[in-house]
Coordinates of N, CA, C and O in Angstrom, one line a residue:
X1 N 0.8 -1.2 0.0 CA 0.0 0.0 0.0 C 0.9 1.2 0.0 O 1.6 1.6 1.0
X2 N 0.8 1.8 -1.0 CA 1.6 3.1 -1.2 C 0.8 4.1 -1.4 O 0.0 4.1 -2.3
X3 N 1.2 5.7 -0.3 CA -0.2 6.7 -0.8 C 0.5 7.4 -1.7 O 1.7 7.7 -1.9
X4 N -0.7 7.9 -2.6 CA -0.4 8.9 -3.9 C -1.0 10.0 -3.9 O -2.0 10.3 -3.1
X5 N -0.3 11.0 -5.0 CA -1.4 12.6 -4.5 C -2.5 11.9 -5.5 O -2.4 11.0 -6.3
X6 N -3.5 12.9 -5.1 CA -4.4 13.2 -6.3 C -4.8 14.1 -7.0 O -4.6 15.2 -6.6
X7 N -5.4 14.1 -8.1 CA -5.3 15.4 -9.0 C -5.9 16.4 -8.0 O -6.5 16.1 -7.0
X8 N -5.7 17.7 -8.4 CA -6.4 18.7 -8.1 C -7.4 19.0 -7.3 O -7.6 19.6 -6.2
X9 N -8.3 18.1 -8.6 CA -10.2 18.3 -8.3 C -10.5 17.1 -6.9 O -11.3 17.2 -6.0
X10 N -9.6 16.3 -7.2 CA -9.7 15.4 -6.1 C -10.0 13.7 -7.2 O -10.0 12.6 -6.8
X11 N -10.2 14.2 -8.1 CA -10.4 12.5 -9.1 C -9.2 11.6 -8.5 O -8.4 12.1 -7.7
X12 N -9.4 10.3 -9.0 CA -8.4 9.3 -9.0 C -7.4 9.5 -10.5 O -7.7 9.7 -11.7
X13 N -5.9 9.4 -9.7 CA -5.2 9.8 -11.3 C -5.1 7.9 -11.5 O -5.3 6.9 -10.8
X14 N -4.6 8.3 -13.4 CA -4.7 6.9 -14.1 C -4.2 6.0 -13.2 O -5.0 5.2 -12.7
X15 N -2.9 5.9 -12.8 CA -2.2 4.5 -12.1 C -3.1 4.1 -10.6 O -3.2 2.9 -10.1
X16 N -3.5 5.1 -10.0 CA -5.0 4.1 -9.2 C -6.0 3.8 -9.9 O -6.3 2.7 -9.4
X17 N -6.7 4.2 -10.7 CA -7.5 3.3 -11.6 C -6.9 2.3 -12.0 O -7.4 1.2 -11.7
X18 N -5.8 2.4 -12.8 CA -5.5 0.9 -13.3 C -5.2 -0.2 -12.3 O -5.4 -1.4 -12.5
X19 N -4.8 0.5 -11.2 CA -4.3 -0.6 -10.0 C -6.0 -0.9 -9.4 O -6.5 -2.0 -9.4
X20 N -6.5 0.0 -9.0 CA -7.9 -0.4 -8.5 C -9.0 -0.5 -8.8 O -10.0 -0.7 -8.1
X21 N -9.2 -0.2 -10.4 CA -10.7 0.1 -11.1 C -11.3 1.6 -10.7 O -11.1 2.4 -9.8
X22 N -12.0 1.7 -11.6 CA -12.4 3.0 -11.9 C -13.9 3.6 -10.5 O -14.8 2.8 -10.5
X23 N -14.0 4.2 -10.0 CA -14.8 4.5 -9.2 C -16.4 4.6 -9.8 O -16.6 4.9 -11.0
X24 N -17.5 4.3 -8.9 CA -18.8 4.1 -9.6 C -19.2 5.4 -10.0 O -19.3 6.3 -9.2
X25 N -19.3 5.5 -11.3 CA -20.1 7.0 -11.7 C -21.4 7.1 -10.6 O -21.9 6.1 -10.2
X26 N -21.9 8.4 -10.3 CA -22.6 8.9 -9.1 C -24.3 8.1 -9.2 O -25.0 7.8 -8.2
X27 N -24.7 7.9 -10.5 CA -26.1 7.1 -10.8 C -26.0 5.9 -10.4 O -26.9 5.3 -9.7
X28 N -24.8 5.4 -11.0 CA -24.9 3.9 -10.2 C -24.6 4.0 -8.7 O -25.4 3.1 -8.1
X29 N -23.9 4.5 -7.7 CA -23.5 4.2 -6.5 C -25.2 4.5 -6.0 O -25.7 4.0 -5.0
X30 N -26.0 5.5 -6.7 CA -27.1 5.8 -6.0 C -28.2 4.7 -6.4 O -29.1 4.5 -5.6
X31 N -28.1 4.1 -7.6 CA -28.7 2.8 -7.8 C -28.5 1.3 -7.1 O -29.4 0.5 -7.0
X32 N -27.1 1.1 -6.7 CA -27.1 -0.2 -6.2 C -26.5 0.3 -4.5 O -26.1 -0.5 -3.6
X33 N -26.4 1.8 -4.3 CA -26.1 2.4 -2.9 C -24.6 1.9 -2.3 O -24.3 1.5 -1.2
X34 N -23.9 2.0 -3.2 CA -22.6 2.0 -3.3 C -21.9 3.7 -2.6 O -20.9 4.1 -3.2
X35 N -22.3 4.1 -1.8 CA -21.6 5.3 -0.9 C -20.0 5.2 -0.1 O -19.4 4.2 0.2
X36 N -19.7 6.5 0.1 CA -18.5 6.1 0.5 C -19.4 6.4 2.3 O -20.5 6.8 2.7
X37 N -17.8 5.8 3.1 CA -18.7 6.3 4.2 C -16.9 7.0 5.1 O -15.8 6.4 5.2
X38 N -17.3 8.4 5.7 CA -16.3 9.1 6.3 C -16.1 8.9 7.7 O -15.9 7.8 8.3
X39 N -16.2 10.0 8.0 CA -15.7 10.1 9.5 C -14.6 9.0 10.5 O -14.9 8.8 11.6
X40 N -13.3 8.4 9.9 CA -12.8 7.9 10.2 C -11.3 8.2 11.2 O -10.4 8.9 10.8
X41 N -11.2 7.6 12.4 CA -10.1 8.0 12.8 C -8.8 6.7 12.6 O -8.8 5.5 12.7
X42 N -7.9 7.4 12.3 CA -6.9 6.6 12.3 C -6.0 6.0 13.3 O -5.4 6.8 14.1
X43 N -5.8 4.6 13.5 CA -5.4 4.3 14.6 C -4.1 3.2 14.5 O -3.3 3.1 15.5
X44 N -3.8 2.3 13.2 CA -2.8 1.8 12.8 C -2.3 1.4 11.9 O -3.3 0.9 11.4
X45 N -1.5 1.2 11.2 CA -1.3 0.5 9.9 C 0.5 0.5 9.2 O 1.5 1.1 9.7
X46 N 0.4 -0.1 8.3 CA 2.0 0.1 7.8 C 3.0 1.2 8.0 O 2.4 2.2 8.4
X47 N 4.1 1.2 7.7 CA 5.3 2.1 8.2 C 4.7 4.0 7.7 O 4.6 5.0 8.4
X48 N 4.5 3.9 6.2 CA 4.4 4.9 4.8 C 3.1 5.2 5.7 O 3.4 5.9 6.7
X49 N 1.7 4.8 5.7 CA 0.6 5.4 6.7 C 1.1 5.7 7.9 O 1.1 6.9 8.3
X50 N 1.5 5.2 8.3 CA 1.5 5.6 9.8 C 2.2 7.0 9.5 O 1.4 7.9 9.6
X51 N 3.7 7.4 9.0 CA 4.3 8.4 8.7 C 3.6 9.1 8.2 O 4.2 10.2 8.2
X52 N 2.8 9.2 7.7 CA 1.9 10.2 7.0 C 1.1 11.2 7.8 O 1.1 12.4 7.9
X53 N 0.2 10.1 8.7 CA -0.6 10.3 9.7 C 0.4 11.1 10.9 O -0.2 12.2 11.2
X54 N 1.2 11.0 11.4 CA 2.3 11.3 12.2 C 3.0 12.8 12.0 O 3.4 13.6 12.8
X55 N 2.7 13.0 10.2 CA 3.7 14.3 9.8 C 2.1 15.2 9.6 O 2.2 16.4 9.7
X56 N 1.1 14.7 9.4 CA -0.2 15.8 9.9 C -0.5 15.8 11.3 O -1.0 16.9 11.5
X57 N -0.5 15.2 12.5 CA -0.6 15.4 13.4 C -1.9 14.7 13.9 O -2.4 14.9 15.0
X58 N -2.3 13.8 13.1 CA -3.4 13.0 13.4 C -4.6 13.9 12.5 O -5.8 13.6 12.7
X59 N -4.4 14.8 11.7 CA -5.6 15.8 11.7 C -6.0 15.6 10.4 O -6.4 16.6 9.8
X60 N -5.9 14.5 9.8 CA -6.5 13.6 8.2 C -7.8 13.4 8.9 O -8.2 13.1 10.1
X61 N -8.4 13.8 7.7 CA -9.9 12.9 7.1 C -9.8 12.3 6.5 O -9.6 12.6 5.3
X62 N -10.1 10.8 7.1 CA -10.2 9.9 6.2 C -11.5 9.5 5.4 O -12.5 9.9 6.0
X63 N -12.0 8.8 4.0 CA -12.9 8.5 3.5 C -12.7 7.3 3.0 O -11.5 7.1 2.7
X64 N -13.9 6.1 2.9 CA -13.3 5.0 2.0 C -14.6 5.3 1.0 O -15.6 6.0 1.3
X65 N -14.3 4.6 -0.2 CA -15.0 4.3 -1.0 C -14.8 3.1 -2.0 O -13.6 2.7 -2.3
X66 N -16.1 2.4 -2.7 CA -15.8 1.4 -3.4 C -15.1 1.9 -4.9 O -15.3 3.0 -5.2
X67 N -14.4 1.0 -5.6 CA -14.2 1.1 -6.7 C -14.3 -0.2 -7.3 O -14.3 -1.1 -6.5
X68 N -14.5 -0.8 -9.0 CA -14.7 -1.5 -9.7 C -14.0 -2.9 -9.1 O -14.4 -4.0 -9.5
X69 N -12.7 -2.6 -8.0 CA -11.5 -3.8 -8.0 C -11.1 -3.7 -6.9 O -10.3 -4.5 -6.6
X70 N -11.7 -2.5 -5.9 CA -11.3 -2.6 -4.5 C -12.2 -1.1 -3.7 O -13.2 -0.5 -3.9
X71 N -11.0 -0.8 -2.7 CA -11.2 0.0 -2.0 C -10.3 1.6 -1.4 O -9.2 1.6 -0.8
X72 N -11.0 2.4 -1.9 CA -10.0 3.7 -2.4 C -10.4 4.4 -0.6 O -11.5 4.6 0.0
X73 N -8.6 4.7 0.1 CA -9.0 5.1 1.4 C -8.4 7.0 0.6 O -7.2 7.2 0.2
X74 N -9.2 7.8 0.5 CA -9.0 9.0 0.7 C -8.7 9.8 1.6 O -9.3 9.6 2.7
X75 N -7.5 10.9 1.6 CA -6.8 10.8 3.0 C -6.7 12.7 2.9 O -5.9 13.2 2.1
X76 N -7.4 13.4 3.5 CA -8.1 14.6 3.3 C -6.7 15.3 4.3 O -6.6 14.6 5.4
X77 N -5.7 16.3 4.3 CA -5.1 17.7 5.0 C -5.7 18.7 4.6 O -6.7 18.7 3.9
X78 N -5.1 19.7 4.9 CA -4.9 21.1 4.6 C -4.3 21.6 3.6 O -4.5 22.7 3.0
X79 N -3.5 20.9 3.4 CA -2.6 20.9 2.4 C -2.5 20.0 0.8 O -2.1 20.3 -0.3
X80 N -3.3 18.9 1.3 CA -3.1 18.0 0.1 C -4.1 16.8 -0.4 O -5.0 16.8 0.5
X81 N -4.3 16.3 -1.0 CA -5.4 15.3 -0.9 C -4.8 14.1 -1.9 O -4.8 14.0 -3.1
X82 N -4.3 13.1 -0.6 CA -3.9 11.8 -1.5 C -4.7 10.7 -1.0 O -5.6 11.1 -0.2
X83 N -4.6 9.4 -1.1 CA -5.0 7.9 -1.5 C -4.4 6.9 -1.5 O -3.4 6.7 -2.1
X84 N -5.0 6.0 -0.8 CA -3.9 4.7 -0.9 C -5.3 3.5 -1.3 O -6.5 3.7 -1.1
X85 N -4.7 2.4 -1.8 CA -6.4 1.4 -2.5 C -5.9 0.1 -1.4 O -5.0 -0.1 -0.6
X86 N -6.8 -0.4 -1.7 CA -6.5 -2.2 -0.9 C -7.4 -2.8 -2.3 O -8.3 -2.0 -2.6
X87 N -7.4 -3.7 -2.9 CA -7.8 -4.6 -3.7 C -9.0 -5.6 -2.8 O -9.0 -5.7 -1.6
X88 N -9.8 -6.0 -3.6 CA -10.4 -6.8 -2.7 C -9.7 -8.4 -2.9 O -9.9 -9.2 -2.0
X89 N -9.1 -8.8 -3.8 CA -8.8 -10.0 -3.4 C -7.2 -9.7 -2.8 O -6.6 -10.8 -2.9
X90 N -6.4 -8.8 -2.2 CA -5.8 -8.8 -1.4 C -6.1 -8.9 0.7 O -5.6 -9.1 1.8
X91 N -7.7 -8.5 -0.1 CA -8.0 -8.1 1.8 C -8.6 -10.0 2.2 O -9.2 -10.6 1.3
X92 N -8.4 -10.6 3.6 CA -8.0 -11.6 3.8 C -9.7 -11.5 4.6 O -10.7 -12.1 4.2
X93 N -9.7 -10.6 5.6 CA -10.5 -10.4 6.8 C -11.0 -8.6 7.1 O -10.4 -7.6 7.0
X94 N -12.2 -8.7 7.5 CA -12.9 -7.0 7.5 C -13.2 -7.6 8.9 O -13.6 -8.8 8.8
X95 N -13.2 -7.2 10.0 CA -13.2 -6.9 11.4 C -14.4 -5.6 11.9 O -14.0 -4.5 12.2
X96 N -15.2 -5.8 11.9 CA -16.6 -4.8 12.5 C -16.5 -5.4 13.9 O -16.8 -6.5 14.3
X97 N -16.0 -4.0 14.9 CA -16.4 -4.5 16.3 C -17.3 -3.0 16.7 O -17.0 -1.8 16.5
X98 N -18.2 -3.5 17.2 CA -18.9 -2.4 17.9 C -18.8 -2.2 19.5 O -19.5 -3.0 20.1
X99 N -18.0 -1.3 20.3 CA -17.7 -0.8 21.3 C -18.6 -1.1 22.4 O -19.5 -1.5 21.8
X100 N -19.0 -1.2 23.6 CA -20.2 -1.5 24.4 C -20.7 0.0 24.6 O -19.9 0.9 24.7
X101 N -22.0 0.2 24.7 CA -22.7 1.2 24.6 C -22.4 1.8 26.3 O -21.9 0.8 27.0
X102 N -22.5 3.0 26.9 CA -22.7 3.3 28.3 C -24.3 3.8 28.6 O -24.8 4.9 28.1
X103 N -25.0 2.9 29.3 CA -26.4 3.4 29.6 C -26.7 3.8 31.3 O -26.9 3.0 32.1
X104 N -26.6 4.7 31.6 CA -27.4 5.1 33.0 C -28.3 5.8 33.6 O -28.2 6.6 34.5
X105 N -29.4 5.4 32.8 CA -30.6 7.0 33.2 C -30.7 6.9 34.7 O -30.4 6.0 35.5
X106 N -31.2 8.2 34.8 CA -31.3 8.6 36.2 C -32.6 8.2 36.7 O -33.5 8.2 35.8
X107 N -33.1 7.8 38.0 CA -34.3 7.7 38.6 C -35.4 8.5 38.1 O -35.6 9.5 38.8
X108 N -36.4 8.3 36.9 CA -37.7 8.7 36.8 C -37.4 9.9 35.8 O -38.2 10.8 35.7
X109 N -35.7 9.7 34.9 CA -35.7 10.8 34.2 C -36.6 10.1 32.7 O -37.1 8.9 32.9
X110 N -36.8 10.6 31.6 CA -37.6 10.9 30.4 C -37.2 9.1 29.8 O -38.0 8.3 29.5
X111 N -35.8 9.1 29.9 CA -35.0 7.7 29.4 C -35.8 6.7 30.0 O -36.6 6.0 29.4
X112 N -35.6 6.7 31.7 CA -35.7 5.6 32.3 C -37.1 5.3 32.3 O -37.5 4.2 32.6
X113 N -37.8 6.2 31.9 CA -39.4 6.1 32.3 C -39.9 5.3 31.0 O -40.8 4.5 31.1
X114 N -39.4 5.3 29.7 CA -39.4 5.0 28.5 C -38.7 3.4 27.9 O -39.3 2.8 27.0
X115 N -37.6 3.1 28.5 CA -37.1 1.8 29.5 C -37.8 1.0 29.8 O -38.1 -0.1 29.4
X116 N -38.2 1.9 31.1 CA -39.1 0.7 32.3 C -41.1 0.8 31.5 O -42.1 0.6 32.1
X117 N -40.9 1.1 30.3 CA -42.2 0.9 29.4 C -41.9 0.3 28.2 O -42.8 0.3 27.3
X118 N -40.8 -0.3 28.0 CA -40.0 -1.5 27.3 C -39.8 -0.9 25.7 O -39.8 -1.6 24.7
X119 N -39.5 0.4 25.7 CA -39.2 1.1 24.4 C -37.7 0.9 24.1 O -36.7 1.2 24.8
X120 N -37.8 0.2 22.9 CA -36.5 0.0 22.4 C -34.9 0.8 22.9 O -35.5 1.8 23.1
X121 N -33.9 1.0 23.1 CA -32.7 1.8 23.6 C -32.9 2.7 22.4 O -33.2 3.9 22.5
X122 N -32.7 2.0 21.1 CA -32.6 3.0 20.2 C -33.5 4.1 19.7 O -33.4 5.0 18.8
X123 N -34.8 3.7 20.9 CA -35.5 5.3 20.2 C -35.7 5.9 21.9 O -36.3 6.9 22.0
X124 N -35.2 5.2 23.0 CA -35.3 5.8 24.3 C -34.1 6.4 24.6 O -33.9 7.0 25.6
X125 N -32.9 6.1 23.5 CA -31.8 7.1 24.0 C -31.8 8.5 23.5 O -30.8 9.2 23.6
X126 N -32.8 9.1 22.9 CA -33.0 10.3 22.1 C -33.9 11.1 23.3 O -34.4 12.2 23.1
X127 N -34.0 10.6 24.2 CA -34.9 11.4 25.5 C -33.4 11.5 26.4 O -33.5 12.3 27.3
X128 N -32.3 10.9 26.1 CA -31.4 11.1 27.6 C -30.6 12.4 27.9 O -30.0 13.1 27.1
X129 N -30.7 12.4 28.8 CA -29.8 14.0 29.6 C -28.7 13.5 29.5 O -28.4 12.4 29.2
X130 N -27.8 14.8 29.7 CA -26.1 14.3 29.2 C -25.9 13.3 30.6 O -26.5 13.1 31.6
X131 N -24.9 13.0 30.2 CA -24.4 11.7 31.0 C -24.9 10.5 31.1 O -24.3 9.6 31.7
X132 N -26.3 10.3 30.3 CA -27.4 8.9 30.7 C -26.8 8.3 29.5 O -26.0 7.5 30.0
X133 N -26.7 8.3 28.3 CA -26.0 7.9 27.6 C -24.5 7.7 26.4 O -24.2 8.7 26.0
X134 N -24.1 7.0 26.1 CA -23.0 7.5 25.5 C -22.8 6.2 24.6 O -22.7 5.1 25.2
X135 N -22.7 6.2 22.8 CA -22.8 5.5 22.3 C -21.1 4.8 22.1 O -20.1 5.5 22.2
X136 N -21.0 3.5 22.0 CA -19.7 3.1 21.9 C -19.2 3.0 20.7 O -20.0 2.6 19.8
X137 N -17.8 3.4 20.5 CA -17.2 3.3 18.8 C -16.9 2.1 18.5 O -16.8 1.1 19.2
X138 N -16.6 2.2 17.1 CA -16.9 0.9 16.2 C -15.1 0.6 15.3 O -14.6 1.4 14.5
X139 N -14.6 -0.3 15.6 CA -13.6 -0.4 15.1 C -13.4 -1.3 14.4 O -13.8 -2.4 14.6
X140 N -12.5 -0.8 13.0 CA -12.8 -1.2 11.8 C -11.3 -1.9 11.9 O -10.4 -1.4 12.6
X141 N -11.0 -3.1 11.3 CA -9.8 -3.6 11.2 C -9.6 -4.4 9.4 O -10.4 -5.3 8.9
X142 N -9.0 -4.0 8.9 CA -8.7 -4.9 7.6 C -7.3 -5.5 7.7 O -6.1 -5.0 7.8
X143 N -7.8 -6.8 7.8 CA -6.3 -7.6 7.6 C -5.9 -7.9 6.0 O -6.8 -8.6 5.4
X144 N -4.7 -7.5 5.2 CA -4.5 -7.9 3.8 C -3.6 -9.5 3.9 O -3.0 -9.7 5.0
X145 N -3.6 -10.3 3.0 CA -2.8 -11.2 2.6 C -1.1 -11.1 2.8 O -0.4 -12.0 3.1
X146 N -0.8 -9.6 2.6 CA 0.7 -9.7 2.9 C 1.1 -9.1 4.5 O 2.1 -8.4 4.8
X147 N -0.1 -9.6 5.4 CA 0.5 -8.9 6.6 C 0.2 -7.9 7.2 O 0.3 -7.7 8.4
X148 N -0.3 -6.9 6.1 CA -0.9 -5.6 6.2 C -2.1 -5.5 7.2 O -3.0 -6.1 6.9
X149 N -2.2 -4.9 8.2 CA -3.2 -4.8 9.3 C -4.0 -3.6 9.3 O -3.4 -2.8 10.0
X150 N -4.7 -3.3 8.8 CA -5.3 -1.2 8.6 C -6.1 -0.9 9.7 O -7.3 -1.3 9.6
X151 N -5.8 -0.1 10.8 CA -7.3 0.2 11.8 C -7.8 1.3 11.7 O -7.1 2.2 11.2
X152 N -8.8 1.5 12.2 CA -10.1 2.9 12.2 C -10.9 2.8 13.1 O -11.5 1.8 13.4
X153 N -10.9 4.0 13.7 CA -12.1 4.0 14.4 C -13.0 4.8 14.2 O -12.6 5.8 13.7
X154 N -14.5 4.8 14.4 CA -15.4 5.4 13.7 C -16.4 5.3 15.2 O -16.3 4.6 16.2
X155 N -17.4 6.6 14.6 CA -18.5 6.6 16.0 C -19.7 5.7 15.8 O -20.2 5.3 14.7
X156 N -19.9 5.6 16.7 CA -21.0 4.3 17.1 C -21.8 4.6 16.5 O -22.3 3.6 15.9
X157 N -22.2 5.7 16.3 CA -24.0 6.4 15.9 C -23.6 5.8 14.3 O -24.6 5.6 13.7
X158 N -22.8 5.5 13.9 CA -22.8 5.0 12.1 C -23.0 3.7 12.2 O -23.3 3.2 11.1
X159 N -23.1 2.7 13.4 CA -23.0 1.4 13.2 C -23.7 0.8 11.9 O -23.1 0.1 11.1
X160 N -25.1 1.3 11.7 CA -25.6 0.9 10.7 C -25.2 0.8 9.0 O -25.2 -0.1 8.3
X161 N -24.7 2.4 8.9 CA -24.1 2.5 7.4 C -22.6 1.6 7.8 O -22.2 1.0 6.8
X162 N -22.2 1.6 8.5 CA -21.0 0.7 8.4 C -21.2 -0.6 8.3 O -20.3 -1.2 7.9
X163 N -22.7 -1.5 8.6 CA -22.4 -2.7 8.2 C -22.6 -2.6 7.0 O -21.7 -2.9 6.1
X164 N -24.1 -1.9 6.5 CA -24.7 -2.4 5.2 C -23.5 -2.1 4.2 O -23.4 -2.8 3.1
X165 N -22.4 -0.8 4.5 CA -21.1 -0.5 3.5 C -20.2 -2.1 3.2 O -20.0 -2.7 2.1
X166 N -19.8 -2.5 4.5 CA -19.0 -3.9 4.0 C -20.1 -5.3 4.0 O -19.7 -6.4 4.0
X167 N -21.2 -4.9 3.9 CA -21.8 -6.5 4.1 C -22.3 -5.9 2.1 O -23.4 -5.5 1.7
X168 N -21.4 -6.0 1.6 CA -22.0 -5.6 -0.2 C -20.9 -6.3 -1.2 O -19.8 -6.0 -0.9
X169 N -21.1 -7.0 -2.1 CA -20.1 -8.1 -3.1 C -19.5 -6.6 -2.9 O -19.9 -5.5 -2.7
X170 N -18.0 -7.5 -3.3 CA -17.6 -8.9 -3.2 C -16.9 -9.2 -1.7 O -16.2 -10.2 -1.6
X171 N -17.2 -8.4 -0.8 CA -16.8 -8.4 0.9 C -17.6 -9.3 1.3 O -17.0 -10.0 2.2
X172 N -18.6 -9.7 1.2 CA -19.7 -9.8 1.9 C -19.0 -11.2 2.8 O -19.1 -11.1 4.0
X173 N -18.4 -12.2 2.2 CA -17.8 -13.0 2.5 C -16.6 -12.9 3.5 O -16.0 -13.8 3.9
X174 N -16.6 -12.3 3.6 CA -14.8 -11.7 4.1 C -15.1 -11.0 5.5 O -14.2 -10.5 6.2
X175 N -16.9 -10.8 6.0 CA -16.7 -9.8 7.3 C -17.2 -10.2 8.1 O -18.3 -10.8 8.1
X176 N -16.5 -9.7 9.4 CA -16.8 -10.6 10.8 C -17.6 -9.5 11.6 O -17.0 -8.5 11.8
X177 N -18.9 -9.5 11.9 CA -18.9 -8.4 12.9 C -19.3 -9.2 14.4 O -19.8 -10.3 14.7
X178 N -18.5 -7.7 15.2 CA -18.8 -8.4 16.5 C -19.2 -7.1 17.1 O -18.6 -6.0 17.0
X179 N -20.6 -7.5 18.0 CA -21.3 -6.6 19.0 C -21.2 -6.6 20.2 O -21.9 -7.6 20.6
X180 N -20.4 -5.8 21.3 CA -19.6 -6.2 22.6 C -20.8 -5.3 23.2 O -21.0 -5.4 24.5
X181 N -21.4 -4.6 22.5 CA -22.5 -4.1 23.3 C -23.6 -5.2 24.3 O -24.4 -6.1 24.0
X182 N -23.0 -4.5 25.6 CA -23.8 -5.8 26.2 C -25.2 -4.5 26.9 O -25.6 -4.8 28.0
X183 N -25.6 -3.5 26.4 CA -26.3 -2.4 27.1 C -27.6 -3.0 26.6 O -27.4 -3.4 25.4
X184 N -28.7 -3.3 27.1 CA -29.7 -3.8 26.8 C -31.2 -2.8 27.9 O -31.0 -2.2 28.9
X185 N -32.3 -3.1 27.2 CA -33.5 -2.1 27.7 C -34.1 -2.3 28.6 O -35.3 -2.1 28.8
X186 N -33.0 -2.9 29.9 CA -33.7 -3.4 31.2 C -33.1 -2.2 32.0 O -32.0 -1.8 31.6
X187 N -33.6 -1.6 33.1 CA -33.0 -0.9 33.9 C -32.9 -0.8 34.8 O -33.9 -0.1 35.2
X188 N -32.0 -1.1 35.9 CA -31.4 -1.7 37.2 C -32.3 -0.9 38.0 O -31.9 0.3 37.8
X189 N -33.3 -0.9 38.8 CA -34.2 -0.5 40.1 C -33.4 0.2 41.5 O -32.9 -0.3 42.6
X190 N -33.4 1.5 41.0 CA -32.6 2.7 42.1 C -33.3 2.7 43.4 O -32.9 3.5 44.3

């Protein structure tokens, strides 16, 4: 995995296309929902990333997106806008872990009352006061064939667009998710 600049506009120049196929023109990704998905923090990976990451200061935005032959990670500064691809028949294993959620409504606040009336977390956490809840992050791991380990962390609140992104040919095969969330819609009696 070697990063490259990218043009200008931000396109893919020729030698990432050739190495990774050409990216979905905008009608099809919205026809078979082929999106990229952002918000990525970076957390480890080969010598050339890491240094990259290291000489901005951690302060890249990252983006992935599909292409025809793999996976284009866009790598956003202030300064510059390069790319590095992973192929899909190089990637071995996709690693989805979702973080354990933190749940603790307070005695007879808006949450707990909504809880203890057996409403789902996911529409009774939209009533909590700060501190009652806090969603846990989701970490992304790609193991490649030569060794290559790539990590990310991303916020919980995406859990969703992050599976349906890697549960899509030709990954679909290739991904493990695991839910450590053990926060569930029962609520311990204060």
């Amino acid at each position: 995995m070697k990063i490259q600049e990218l043009k200008e506009n931000g396109e893919l120049t020729n030698q990432l296309i050739n190495e990774f196929g050409k990216p979905y023109p905008l009608r099809q990704r919205l026809k078979i929902r082929k999106y990229g998905l952002g918000g990525l923090w970076y957390k480890s990976s080969n010598a050339q990333i890491s240094e990259f990451h290291d000489k901005y200061f951690n302060k890249v935005k990252t983006h992935i997106e599909h292409t025809y032959e793999g996976l284009i990670f866009r790598l956003w500064t202030s300064r510059a806008i390069k790319a590095y691809g992973i192929r899909y028949d190089w990637i071995q294993l996709i690693k989805l872990i979702k973080r354990e959620d933190y749940v603790n409504p307070e005695f007879v606040s808006p949450m707990w009352i909504l809880l203890k009336l057996n409403m789902p977390l996911k529409y009774a956490r939209r009533f909590a006061r700060m501190g009652e809840y806090e969603c846990g992050p989701i970490d992304l791991k790609i193991e490649c064939q030569d060794g290559i380990i790539v990590e990310y962390e991303m916020n919980g609140f995406s859990w969703d667009q992050v599976t349906s992104f890697f549960n899509q040919d030709p990954l679909k095969t290739k991904v493990r998710i695991e839910d450590e969330n053990t926060a569930s819609n029962r609520v311990e009696d204060k």
